[in-house]
Every structure is written in structure tokens, then in C-alpha cells.
Short mmCIF file of C-alpha atoms and ligand atoms in Angstrom, two decimals:
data_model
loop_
_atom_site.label_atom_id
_atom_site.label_comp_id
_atom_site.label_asym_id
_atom_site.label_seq_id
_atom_site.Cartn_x
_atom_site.Cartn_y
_atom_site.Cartn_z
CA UNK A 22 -10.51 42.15 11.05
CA UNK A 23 -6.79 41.70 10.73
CA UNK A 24 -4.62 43.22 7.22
CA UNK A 25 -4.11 40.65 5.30
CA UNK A 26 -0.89 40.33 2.87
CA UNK A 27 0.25 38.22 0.19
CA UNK A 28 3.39 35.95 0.87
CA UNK A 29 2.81 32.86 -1.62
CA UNK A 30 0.81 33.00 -4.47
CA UNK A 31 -1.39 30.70 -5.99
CA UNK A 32 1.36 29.78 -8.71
CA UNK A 33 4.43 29.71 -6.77
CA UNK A 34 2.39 27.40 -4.28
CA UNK A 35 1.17 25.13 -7.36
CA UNK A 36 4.85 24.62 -8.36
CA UNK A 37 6.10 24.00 -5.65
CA UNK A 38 3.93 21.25 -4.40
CA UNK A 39 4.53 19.66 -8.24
CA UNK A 40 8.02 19.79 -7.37
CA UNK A 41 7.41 18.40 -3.82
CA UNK A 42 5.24 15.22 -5.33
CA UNK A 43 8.18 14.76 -7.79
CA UNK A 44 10.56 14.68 -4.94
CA UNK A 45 8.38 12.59 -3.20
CA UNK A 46 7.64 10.04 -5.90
CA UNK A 47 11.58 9.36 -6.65
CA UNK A 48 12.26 8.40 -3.34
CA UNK A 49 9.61 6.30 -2.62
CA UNK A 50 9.56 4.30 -5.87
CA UNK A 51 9.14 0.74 -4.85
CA UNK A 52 8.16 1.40 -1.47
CA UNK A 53 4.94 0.86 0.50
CA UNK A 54 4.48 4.35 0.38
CA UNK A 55 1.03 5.63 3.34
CA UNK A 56 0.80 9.34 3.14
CA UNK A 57 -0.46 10.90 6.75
CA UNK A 58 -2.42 14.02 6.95
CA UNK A 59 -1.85 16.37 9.90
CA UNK A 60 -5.62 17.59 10.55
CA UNK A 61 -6.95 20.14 9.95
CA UNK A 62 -4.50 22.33 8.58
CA UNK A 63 -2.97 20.25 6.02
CA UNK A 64 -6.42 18.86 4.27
CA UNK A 65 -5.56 21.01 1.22
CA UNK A 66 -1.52 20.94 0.95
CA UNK A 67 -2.25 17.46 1.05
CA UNK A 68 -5.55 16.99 -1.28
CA UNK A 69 -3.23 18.90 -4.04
CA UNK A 70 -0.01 16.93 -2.94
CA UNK A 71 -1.27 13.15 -3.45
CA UNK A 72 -2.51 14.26 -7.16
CA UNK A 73 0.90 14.63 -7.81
CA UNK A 74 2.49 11.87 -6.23
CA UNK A 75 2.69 9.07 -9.42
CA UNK A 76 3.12 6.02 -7.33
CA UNK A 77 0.58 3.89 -5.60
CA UNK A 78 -0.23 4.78 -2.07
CA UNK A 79 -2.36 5.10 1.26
CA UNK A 80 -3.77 8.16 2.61
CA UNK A 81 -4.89 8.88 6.26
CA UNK A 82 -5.20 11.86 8.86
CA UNK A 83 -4.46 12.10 12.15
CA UNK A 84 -5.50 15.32 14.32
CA UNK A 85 -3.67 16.75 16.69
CA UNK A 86 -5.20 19.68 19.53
CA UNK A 87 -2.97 21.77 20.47
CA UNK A 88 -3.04 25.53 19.18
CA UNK A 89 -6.71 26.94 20.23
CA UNK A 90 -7.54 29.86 18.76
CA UNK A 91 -4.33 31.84 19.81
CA UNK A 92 -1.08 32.35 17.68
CA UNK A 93 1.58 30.70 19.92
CA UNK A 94 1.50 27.22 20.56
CA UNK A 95 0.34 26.15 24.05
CA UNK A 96 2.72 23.00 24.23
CA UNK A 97 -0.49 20.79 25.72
CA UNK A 98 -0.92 18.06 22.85
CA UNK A 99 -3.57 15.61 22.27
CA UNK A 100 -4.04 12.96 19.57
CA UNK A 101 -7.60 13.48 18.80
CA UNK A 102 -7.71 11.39 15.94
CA UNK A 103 -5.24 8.40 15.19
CA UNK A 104 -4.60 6.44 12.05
CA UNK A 105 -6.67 3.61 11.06
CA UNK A 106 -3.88 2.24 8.62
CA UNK A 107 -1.80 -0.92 9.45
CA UNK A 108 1.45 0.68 9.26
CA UNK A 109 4.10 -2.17 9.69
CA UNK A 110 6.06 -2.76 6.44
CA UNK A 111 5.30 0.31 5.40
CA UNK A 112 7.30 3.83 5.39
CA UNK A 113 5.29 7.42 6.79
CA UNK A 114 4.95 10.16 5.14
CA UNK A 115 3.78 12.79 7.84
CA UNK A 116 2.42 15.64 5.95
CA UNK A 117 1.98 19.42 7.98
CA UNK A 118 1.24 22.86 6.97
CA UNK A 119 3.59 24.63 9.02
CA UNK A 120 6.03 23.88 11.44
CA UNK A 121 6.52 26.38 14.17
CA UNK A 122 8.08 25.60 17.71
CA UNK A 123 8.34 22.33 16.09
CA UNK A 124 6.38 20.83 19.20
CA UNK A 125 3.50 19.70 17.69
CA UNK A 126 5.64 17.70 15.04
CA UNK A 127 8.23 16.22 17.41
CA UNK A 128 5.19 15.28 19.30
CA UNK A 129 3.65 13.38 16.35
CA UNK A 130 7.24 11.79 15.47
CA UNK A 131 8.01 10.54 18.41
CA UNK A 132 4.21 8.61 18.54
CA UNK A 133 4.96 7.48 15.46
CA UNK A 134 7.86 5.79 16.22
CA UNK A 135 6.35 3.25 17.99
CA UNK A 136 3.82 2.23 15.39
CA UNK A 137 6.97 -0.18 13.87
CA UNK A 138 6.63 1.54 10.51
CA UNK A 139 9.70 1.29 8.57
CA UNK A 140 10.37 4.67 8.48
CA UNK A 141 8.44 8.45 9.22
CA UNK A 142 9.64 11.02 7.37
CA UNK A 143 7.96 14.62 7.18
CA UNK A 144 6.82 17.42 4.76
CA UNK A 145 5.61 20.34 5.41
CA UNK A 146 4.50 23.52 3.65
CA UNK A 147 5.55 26.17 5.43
CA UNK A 148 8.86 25.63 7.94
CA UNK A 149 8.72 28.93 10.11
CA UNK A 150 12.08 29.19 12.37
CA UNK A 151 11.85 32.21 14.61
CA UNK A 152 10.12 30.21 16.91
CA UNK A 153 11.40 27.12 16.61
CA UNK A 154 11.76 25.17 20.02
CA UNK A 155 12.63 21.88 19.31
CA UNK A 156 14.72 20.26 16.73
CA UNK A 157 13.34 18.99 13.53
CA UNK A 158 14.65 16.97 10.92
CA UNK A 159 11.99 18.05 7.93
CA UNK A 160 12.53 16.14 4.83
CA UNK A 161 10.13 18.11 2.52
CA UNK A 162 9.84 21.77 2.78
CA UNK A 163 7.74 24.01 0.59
CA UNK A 164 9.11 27.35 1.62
CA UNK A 165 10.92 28.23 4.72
CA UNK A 166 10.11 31.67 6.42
CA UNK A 167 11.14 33.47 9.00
CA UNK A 168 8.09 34.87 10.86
CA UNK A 169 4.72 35.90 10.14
CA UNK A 170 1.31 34.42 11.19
CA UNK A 171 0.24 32.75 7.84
CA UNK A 172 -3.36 31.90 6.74
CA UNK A 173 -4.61 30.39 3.22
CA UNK A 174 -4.28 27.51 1.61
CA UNK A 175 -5.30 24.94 4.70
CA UNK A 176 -4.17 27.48 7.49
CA UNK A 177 -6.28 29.20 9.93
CA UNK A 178 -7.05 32.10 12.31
CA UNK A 179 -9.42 30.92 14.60
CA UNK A 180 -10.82 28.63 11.83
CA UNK A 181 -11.08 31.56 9.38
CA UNK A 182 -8.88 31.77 5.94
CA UNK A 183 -8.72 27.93 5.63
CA UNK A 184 -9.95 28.25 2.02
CA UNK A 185 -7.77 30.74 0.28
CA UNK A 186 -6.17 30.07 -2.28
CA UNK A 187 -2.77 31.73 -1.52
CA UNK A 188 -0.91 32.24 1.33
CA UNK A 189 -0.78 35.59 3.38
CA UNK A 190 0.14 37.00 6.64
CA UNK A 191 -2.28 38.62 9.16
CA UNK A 192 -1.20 41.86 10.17
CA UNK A 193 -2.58 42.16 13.43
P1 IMP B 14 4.10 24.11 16.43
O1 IMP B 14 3.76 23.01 17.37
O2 IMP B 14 4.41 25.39 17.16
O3 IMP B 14 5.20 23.76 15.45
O4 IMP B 14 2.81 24.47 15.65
C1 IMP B 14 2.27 23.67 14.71
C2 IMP B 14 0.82 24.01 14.45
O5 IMP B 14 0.47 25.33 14.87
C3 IMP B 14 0.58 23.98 12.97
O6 IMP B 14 0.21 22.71 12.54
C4 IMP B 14 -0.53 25.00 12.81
O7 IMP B 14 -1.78 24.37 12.98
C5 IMP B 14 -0.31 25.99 13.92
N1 IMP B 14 0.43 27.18 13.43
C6 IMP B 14 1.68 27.55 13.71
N2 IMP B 14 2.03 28.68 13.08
C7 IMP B 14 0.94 29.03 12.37
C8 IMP B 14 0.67 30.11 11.46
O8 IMP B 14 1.50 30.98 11.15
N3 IMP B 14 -0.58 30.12 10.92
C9 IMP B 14 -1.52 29.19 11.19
N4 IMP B 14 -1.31 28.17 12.01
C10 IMP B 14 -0.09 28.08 12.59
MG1 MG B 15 -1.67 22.13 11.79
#
């Protein structure tokens, strides 16, 4: 088993997420507001993040396969769940645990384009640059690293550490 090492605590991850769903609730005041789940990673970023969004809105998931059970992104993406929301009149809110290479995000934009919603914006936990391959615009950050494969808190290792509380790196 892989060292594991604290990098967010519980606390700093709580406030962060309040400040995130304050954010969040300011801009879309008024707005038509459908909050999109990345699965499976973000199921808890997002679970916590809706409870403190304080305007009305719709919640759904996609899930993407791309990653495996490796560390490095393999760049082959599938959509193997879409949305079941009407989207039109309505503004995106992608939400992702971590943005790496950016691949898998840029991926999901670009579908998302052509759904006609009225806009797609995205938040994500964790933006991790070292890798990063393609360019992304991310609207909502929790915390931007530099390296690290993190687990906790909604991210896995081969579909281990989902459920921590915190975040940590794996020191393999
Ligand atoms: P990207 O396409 O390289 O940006 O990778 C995005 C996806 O890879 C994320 O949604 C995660 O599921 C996974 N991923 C990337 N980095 C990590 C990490 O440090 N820990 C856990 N999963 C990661
Ligand atoms: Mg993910």
C-alpha cells in the first residue's frame, strides 16, 4: 500500500466549498441554474457543494471513462453516462474533482456545447497544472496544486480512498 499524506484537510476543504457555493450562488441569481456532476469522482465535492448553493436548481451526472486504474490519463474518452436534463434556456454548471491534462474536461466542454445551453461554465476542486495539456478556462477552483496524485474526498486510486474525508497524496 502506497504512503499516504495530508494536503487538504477536512476544514480547509469545508470552507472552501462554502466559499465556492457563495461564489456560485451570486452569479447565478436569477438564472436557470442545472448543476452537472462529473462521475464518479465528483459525487462528494458535489453532494457538499449543492447544500450550499442558496438558489433553486437542477442536479445531474454525467460519467466520463477515461483514466483506468493508472495515474496518467490515457486520452481515449467515452461518455458513459449523459444527462437526462433538458438543458436549453438554461446555463451549466460542470462540476469536476480535479483537472489534470485538462483532456477529460475540454472533452466534456466541447460536448456540451452543442446541447444549446446558454452557457457551461466549470468548477472544479482540485486544478493540478504540471500536467496540463490542453487549455482550460476553469471558473471555480478550490485549490490549485502543482503535482501530486491526490485521493480523498471523491478521488480515487484504483477505486480506493473515495471516502476520506480529506485530501492526501499517495506516495508511491
Ligand atoms: P485529465 O483528463 O487528465 O484532466 O484527468 C481528469 C480525471 O483524471 C479526473 O476527473 C480524475 O478522475 C482523474 N485524475 C487526474 N488526476 C488525479 C489525481 O491526482 N487523483 C485522482 N484522480 C485523478
Ligand atoms: Mg473524475
Amino acid at each position: 500500500m502506497p504512503e499516504r499524506r495530508l494536503v487538504i484537510g477536512r476544514q480547509q476543504v469545508h470552507d472552501r466549498v462554502g466559499e465556492l457555493g457563495k461564489l456560485i450562488s451570486a452569479d447565478y441569481a436569477g438564472k436557470n441554474l442545472v448543476v452537472v456532476g462529473v462521475l464518479k469522482g465528483a459525487f462528494i465535492f458535489l453532494a457538499d457543494l449543492v447544500r450550499v448553493i442558496d438558489i433553486p436548481h437542477r442536479i445531474d451526472f454525467v460519467r466520463v471513462a477515461s483514466y483506468g486504474n493508472s495515474t496518467a490519463s490515457s486520452g481515449a474518452i467515452r461518455l458513459a453516462k449523459d444527462v437526462e436534463t433538458d438543458l436549453r434556456n438554461s446555463h451549466v454548471l460542470l462540476v469536476e474533482d480535479i483537472v489534470d491534462s485538462g483532456i477529460t474536461i475540454a472533452w466534456l466542454m466541447e460536448k456540451f456545447m452543442e446541447k444549446q445551453a446558454d452557457s457551461v461554465r466549470i468548477c472544479a476542486l482540485i486544478n493540478k497544472m504540471e500536467r496540463r495539456e490542453r487549455p482550460v478556462d476553469i471558473d471555480y477552483v478550490g485549490f490549485t496544486l502543482k503535482s501530486g496524485f491526490l485521493v480523498g474526498y471523491g478521488l480515487d486510486y484504483a477505486e480506493q480512498y473515495r471516502s476520506l474525508p480529506a485530501i492526501y497524496t499517495l506516495e508511491f
